[in-house]
Coordinates of C-alpha atoms in Angstrom, one line a residue:
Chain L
X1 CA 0.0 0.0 0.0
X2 CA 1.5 2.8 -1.3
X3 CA 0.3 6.1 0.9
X4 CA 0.1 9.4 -1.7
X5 CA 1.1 13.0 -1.0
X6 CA -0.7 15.4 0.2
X7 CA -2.0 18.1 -3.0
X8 CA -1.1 21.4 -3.4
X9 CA -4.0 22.3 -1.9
X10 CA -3.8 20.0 1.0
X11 CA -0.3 21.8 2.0
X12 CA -2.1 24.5 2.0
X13 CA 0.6 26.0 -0.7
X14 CA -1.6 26.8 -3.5
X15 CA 0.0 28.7 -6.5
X16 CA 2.6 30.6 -4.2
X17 CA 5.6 31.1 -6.8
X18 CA 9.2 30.2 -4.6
X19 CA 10.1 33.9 -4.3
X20 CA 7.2 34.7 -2.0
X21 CA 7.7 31.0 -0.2
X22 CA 9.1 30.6 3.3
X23 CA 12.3 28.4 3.2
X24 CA 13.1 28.7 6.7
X25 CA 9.9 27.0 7.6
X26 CA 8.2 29.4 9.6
X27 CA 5.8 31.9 9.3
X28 CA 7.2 34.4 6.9
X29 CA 10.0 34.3 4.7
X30 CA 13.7 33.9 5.9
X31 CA 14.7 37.0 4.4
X32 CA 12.3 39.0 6.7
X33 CA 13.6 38.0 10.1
X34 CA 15.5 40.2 11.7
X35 CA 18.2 38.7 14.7
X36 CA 15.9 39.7 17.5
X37 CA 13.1 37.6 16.3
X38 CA 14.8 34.7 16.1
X39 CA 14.0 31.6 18.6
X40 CA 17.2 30.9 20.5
X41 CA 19.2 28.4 19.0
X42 CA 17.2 28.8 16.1
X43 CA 15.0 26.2 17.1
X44 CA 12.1 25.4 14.5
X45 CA 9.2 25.2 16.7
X46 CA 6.7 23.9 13.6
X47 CA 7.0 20.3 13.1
X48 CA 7.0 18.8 9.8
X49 CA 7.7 22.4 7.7
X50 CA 10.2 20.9 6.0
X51 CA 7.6 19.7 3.4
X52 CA 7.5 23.4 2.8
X53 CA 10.5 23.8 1.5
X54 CA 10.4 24.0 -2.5
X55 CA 13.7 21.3 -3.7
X56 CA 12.4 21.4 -6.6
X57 CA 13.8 24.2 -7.7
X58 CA 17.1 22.5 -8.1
X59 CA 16.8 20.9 -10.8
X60 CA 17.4 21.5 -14.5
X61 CA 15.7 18.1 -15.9
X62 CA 12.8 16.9 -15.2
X63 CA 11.1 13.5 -15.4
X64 CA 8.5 13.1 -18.0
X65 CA 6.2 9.6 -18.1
X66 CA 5.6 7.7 -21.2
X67 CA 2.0 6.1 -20.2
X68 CA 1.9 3.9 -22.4
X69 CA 5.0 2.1 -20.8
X70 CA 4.7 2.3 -17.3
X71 CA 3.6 -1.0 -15.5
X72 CA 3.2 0.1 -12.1
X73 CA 6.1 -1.4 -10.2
X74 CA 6.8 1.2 -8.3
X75 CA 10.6 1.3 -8.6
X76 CA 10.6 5.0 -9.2
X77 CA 8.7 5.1 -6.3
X78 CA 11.2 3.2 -4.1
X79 CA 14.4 4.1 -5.1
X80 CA 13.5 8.5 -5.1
X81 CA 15.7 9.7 -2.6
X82 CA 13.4 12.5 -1.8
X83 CA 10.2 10.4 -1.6
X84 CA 8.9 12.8 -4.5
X85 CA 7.1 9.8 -5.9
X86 CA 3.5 9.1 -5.6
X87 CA 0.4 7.4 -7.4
X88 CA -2.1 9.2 -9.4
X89 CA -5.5 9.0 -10.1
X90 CA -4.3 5.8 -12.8
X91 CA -2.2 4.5 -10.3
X92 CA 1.1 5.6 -12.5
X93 CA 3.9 7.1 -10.4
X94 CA 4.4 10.6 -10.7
X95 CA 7.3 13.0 -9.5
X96 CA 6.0 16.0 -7.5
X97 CA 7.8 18.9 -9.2
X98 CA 7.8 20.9 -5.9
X99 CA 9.9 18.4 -4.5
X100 CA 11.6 16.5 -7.2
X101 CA 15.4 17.9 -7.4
X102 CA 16.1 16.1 -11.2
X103 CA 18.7 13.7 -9.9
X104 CA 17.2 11.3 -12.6
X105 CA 17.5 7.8 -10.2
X106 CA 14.3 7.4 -11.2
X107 CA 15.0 7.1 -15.6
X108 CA 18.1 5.0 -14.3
X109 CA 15.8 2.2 -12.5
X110 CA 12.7 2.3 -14.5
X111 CA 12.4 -1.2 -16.2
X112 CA 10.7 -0.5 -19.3
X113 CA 12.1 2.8 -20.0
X114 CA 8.9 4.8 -19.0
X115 CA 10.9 7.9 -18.0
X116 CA 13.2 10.2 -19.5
X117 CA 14.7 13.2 -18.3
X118 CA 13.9 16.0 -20.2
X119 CA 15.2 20.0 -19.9
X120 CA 12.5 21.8 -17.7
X121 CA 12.1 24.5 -20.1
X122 CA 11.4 22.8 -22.6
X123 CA 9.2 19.4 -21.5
X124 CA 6.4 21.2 -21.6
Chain T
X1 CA 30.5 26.9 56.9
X2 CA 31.2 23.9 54.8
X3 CA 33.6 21.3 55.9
X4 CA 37.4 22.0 55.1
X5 CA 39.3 18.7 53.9
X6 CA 42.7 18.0 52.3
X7 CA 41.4 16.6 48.3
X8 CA 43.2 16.1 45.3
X9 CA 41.6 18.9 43.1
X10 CA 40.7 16.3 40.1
X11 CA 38.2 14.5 42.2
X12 CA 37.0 17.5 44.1
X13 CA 35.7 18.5 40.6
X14 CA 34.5 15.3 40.1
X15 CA 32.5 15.4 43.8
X16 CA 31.0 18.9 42.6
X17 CA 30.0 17.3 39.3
X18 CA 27.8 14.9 41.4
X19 CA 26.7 17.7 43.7
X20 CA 25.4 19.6 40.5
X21 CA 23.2 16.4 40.1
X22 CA 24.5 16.0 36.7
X23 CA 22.2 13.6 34.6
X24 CA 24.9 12.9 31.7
X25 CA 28.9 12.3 31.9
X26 CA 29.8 11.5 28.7
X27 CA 34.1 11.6 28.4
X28 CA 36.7 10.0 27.2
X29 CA 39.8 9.4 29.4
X30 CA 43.1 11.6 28.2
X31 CA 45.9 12.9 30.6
X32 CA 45.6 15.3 33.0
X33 CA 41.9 15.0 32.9
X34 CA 41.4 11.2 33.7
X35 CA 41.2 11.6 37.7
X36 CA 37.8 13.8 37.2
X37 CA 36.7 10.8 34.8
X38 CA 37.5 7.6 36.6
X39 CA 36.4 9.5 39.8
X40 CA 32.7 10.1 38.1
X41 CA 32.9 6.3 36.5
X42 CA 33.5 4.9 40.3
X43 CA 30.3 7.3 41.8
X44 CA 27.9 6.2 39.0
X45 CA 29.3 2.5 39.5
X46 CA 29.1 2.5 43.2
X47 CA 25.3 3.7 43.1
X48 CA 26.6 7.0 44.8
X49 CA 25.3 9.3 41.4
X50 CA 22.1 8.8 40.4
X51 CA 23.5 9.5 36.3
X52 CA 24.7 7.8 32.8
X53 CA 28.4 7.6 32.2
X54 CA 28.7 7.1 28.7
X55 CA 32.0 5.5 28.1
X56 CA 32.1 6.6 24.4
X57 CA 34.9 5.6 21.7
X58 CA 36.4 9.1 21.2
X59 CA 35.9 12.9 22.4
X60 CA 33.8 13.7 18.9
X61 CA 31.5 11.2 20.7
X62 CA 31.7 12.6 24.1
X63 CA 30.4 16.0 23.6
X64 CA 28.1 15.0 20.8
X65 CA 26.4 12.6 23.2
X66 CA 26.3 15.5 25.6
X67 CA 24.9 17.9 23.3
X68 CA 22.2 15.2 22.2
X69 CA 21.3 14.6 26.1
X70 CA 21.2 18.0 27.0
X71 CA 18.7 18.8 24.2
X72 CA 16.4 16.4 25.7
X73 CA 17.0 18.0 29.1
X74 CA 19.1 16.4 30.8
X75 CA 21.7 18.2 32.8
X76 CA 25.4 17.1 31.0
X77 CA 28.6 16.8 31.7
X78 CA 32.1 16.1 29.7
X79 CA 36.0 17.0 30.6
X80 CA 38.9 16.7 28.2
X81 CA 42.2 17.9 27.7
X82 CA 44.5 18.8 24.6
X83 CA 44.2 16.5 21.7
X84 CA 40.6 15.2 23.3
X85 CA 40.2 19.1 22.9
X86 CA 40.9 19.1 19.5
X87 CA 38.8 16.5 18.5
X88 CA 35.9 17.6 19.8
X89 CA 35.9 20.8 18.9
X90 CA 34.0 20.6 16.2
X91 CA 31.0 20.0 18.4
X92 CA 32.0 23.1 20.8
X93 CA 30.7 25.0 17.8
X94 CA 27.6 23.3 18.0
X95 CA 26.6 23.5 21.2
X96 CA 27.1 26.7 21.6
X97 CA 25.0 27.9 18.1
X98 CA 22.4 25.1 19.5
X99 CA 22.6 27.6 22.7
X100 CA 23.1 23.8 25.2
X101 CA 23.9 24.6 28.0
X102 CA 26.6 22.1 28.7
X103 CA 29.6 22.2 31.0
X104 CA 32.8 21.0 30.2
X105 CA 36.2 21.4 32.7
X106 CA 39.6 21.4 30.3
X107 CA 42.3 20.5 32.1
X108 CA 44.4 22.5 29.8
X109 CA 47.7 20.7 28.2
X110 CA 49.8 21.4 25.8
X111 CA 48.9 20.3 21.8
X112 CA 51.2 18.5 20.2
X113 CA 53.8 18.6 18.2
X114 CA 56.2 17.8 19.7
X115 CA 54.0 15.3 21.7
X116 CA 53.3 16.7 25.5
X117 CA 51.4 15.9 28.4
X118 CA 52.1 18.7 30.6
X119 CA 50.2 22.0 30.8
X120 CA 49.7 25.0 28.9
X121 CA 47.1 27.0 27.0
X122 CA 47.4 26.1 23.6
X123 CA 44.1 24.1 23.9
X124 CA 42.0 26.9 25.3
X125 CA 43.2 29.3 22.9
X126 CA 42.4 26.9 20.1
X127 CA 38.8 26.9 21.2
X128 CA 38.9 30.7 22.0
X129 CA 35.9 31.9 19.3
X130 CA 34.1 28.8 20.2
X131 CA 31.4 31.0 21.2
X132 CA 31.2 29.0 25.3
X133 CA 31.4 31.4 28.5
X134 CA 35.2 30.3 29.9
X135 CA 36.7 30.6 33.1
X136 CA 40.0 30.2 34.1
X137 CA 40.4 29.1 37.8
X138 CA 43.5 29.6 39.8
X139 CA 43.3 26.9 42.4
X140 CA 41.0 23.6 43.1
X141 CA 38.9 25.5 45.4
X142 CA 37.9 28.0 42.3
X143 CA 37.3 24.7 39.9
X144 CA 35.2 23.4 42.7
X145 CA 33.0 26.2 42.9
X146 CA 33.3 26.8 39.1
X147 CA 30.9 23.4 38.3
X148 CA 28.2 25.1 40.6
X149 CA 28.2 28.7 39.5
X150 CA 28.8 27.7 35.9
X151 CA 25.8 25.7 36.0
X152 CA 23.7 28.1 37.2
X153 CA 25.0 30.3 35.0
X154 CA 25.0 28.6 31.6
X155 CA 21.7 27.1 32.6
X156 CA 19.9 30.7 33.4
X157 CA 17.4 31.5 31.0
X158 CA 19.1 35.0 29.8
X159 CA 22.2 33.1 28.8
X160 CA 21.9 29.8 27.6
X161 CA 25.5 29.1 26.7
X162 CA 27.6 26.1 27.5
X163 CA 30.7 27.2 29.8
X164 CA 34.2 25.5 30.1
X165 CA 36.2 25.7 33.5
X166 CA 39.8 26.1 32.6
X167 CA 42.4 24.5 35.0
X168 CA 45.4 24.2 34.5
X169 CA 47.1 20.4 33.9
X170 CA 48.9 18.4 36.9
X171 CA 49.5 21.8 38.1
X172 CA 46.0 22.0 39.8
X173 CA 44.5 18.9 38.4
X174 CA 46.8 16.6 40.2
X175 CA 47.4 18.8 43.7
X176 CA 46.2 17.8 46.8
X177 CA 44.6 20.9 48.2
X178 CA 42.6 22.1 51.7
X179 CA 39.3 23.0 50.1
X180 CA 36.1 24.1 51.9
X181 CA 33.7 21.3 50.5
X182 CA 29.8 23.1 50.4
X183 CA 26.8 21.1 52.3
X184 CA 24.8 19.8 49.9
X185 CA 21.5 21.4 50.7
X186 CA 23.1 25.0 50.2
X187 CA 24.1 23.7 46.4
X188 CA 20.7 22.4 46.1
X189 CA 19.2 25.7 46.8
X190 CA 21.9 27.7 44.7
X191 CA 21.2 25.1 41.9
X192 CA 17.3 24.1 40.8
X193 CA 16.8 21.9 38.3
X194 CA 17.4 22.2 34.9
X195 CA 14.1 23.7 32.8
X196 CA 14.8 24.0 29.4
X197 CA 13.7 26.0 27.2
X198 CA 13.3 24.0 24.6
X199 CA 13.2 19.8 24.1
X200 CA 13.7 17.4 22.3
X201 CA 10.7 15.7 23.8
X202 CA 7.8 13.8 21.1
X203 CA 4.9 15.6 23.1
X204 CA 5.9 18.2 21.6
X205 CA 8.3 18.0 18.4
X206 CA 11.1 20.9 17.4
X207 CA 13.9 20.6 15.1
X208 CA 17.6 21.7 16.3
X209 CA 20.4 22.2 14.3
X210 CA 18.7 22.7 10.9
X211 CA 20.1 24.3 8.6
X212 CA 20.4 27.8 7.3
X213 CA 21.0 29.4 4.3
X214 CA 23.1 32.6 3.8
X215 CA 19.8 34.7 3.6
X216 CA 19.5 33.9 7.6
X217 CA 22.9 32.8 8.9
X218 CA 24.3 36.1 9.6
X219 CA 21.1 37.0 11.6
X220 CA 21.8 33.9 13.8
X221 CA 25.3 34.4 15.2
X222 CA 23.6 38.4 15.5
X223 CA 21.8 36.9 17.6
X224 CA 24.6 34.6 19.4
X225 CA 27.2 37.1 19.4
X226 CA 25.3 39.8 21.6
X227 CA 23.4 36.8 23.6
X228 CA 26.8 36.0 25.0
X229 CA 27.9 39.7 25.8
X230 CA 24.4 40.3 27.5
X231 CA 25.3 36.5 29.9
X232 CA 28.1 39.2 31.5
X233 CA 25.6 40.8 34.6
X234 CA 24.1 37.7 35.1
X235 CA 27.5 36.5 35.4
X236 CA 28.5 38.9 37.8
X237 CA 24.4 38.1 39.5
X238 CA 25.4 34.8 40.3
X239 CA 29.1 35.1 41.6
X240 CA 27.2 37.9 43.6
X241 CA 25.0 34.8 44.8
X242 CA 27.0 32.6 45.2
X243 CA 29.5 34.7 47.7
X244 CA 27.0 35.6 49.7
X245 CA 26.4 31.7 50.1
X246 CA 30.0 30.8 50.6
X247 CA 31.8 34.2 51.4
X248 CA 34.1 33.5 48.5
X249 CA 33.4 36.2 46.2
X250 CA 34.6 36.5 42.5
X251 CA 35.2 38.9 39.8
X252 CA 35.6 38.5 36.1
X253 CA 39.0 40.6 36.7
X254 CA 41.2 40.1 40.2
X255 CA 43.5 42.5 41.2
X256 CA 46.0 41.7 43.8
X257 CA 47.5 44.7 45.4
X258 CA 47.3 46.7 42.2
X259 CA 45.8 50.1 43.6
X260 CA 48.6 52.8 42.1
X261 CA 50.7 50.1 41.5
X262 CA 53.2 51.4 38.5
X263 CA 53.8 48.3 36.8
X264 CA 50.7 45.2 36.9
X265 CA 51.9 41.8 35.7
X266 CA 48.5 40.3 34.1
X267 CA 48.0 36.4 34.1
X268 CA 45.1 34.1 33.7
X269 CA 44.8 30.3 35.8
X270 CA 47.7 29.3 38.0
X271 CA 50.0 31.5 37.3
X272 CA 48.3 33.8 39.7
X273 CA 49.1 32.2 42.9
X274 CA 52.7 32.0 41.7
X275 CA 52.3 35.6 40.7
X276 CA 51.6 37.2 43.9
X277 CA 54.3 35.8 45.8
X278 CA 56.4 37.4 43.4
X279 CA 54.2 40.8 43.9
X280 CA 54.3 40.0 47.9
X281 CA 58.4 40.0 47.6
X282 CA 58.8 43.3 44.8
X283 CA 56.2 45.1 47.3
X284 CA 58.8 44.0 50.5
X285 CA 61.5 45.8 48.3
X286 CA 59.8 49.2 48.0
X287 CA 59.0 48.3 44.0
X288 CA 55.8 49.5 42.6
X289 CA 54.1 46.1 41.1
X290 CA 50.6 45.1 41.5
X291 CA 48.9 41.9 40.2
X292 CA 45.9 41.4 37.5
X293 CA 44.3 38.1 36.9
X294 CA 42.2 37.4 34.1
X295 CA 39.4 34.6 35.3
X296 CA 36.9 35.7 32.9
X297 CA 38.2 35.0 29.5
X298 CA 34.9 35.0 27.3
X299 CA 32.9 37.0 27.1
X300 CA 35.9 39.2 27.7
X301 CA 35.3 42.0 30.7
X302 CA 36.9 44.8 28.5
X303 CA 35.2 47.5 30.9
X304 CA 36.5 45.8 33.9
X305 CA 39.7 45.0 32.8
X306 CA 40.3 48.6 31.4
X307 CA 39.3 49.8 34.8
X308 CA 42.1 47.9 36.5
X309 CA 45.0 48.8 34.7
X310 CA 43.8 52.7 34.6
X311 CA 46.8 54.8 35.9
X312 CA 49.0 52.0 35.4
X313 CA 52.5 52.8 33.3
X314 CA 53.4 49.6 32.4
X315 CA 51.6 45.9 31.6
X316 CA 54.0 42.6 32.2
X317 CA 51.0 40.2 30.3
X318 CA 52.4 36.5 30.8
X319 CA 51.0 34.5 28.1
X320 CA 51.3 30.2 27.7
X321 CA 50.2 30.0 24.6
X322 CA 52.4 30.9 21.4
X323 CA 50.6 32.3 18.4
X324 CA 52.8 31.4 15.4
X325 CA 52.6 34.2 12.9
X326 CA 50.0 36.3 14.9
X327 CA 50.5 39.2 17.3
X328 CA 52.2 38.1 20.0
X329 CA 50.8 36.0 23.2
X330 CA 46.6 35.5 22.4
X331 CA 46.2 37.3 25.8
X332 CA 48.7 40.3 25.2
X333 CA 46.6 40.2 22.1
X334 CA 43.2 40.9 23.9
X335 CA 44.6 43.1 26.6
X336 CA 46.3 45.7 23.6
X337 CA 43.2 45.7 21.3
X338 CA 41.2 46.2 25.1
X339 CA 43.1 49.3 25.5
X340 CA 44.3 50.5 22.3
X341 CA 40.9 53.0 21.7
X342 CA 42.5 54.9 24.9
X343 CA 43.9 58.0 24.9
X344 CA 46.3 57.0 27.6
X345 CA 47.2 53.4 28.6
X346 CA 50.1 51.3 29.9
X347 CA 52.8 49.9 27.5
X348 CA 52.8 46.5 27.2
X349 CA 55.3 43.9 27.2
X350 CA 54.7 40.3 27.0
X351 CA 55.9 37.0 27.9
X352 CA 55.5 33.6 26.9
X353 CA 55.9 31.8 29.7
X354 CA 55.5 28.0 31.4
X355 CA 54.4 26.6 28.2
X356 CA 54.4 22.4 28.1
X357 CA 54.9 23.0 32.0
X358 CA 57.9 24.5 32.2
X359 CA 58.2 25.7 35.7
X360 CA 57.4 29.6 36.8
X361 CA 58.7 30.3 40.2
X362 CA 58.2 33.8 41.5
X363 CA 61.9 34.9 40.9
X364 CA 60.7 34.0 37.2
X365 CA 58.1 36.4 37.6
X366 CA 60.8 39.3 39.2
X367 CA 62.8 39.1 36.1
X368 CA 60.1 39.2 33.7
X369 CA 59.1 42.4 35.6
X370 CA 62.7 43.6 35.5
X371 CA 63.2 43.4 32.0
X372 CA 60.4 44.7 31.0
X373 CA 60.9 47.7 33.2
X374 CA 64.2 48.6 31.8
X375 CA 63.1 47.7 28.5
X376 CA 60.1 49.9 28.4
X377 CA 62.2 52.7 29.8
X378 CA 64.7 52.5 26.9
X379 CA 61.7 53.0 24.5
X380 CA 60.3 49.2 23.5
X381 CA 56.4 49.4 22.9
X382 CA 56.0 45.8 21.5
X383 CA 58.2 44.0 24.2
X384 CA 57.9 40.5 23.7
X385 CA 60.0 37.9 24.5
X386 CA 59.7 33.6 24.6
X387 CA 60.8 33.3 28.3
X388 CA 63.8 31.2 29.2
X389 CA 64.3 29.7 25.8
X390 CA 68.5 28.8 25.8
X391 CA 70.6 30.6 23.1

């Protein structure tokens, strides 16, 4: 049993471009905290914010499914170092783009050859 | 009035350490620091310390198990010495960004090369911007009441540092000394329990030690940086406290008769003792020499200090540490950079002396003071001189 992540939605995230997104994990944006603010020992007092932190933005490729090929093994799945993985509504394994960094593991130990790594820009 | 007993000053330190009701002693064994050690390992075998001794594979592992224990709460404790030093001082940084307050005695000794076991500074000046509160103690009866007041101190919610209690190697740890031994109850009442401010605890989940990217790091040692100047008054608070408790009262600066003293010899640890013989014997012969002891050394009491050597003419600083390449002695260093914003201030001249144990007798200390007299008479403003190295 494969457990999905959470929508956009769901994170409460919505269509918040990365410029305007906290990467420290807390309520504002890293760049707006001043020293005096800061917990001491810059603590971070949310659990689990961490899944608000856009890797995804790392990347230059991306992975793009072929369909057609995929059998639903769930390699891609298993061997994503970021856990970016997770079924769809067809039960295919798709990469969350928020998270997925474009190490391409995930082309490497596909067994049909479902996924290819494409530039960003242009896989459109 | 506590009870007065002849101890060796290694496991007094290690009898305050249970007194402090320490949760954690986490250490590795390394000369001159293994008395404190295999003192603590004996009370937490023998039942009489209710605490785990982690007997871990290296230093690295010491103070990272400490800094792991005291994030969950629990009050810690680790001693090294030297090379331990150097090992783990790559957590020192940690704990002290992670604001643990954690106490740690270094029972200093000299770094290799060549290989050394006997004392000097070289390991507390290697961990000088470590960001910890440090003390340097002049006898066993200071380091005694150093694991006390540097617990309540590093604890204290305004501070929030961890604090290292410099002693110096064989020279105090290994001395049998008369120390006044505090009643337990007193030490309980000067000492509550720890309360952390924050956990690690899972009813209630944080994350320390994440990471931070350049957008926020500089706001974060901000934040250290003047966190560790503010722990000065309540410093000062709790030496304040803890006098009126014992009558043994101390001040982030000594001064032994200094008051219009022409020339001040300035030391830090057990040098001082030594130090004020020599002053005792110069004062017997008319001479004009006063004493200054450093036992604060961070965060550095530049107010205080500058206070003490006001109307002063000249500055004998003995140093035991050499910095290769740098300027001069690392406490010559600190006291000229304290005073050089002054429109009038002593010359300085300073000495490396004592280093790898090399012994200091007070006629040492006369003829440091002598040459450095003449010298700075005939015009030398950057005296500085490796003492009693052979030609």
């Amino acid at each position: 049993m494969v457990p999905s992540l959470p929508n956009d939605q769901e994170r409460g995230r919505g269509n918040l471009s990365y410029s305007k997104r906290e990467v420290f994990g807390m309520t504002k944006p890293e760049y707006e905290w001043t020293w005096k603010e800061l917990p001491v020992g810059n603590v971070i007092l949310e659990p689990g914010n961490a899944s608000q932190y856009r890797t995804g933005d790392w990347k230059s490729l991306k992975p793009v499914l072929k369909r057609e090929l995929c059998i639903h093994c769930g390699l891609c799945y298993i061997f994503c170092p970021d856990m970016a993985y997770g079924p769809d509504s067809e039960s295919c394994f798709i990469a969350d783009l928020f998270y997925c960094k474009g190490c391409g593991i995930c082309a490497k130990e596909c067994p049909t050859g479902a996924i290819t790594m494409v530039m960003e820009e242009e896989g459109k | 009035m506590g009870k007065r007993i002849g101890i060796e000053v290694s496991i007094a330190a290690a009898e305050a350490v249970k007194q402090a009701n320490v949760d954690v002693i986490s250490a590795y064994p390394i000369t001159p620091q293994t008395h404190i050690v295999e003192h603590l390992s004996e009370l937490v075998a023998n039942g009489e310390m209710d605490a785990e001794f982690f007997c871990v594979e290296s230093e690295h592992s010491a103070l990272s198990v400490c800094v792991g224990s005291q994030a969950t709460g629990a009050r810690s404790f680790t001693c090294t010495s030297a090379q331990g030093l150097a090992l783990l001082s790559e957590v020192t940084f940690i704990a002290s960004g992670l604001r643990l307050p954690i106490v740690m005695i270094l029972a200093n000794r000299t770094l290799s090369a060549p290989l050394s076991i006997w004392n000097d500074h070289s390991d507390a000046m290697m961990v000088r911007d470590c960001g910890w509160i440090q003390f340097f103690t002049e006898n066993g009866q200071e380091v005694y009441d150093h694991v006390f007041i540097s617990y309540r101190v590093a604890e204290d919610r305004q501070v929030l540092f961890p604090a290292i209690i410099n002693m110096d190697g064989f020279i105090l740890s290994h001395v049998i000394e008369p120390l006044e031994m505090i009643e337990q109850e007193k030490i309980d009442q000067f000492l509550p329990p720890y309360e952390p401010l924050h956990r690690l605890h899972p009813d209630k989940p944080v994350t320390m030690g994440a990471f931070a990217l350049p957008a926020i790091f500089a706001e974060t040692k901000k934040a250290q940086e003047v966190a560790l100047l503010s722990s000065l008054p309540k410093i000062l608070e709790v030496w304040k406290a803890f006098g009126d408790m014992t009558g043994r009262y101390y001040h982030p600066i000594e001064t032994y008769r200094a008051e219009d003293a022409e020339t001040l010899l300035v030391t830090m640890g057990s040098f001082g003792e030594t130090a004020s013989v020599a002053v005792d014997q110069m004062r017997a012969e008319g001479r004009s020499v006063g004493l200054i002891k450093i036992r604060l050394w961070r965060p550095f009491p530049f107010n205080d200090f500058k206070k003490a050597v006001q109307g002063a003419k000249n500055l004998v600083v003995i140093d035991r540490a050499v910095s290769p390449g740098g300027p001069k002695g690392p406490v010559a260093s600190e006291v000229r950079s304290a005073l050089f914003g002054e429109s009038v201030h002593p010359t300085v001249y300073d000495f490396v002396a004592g280093i790898s144990g090399r012994d200091v007798g007070p006629s040492d200390f006369v003829k440091m003071v002598d040459k450095a007299e003449i010298e700075i008479e005939e015009g030398n403003r950057e005296g500085y001189e490796l003492y009693g190295v052979r030609e």
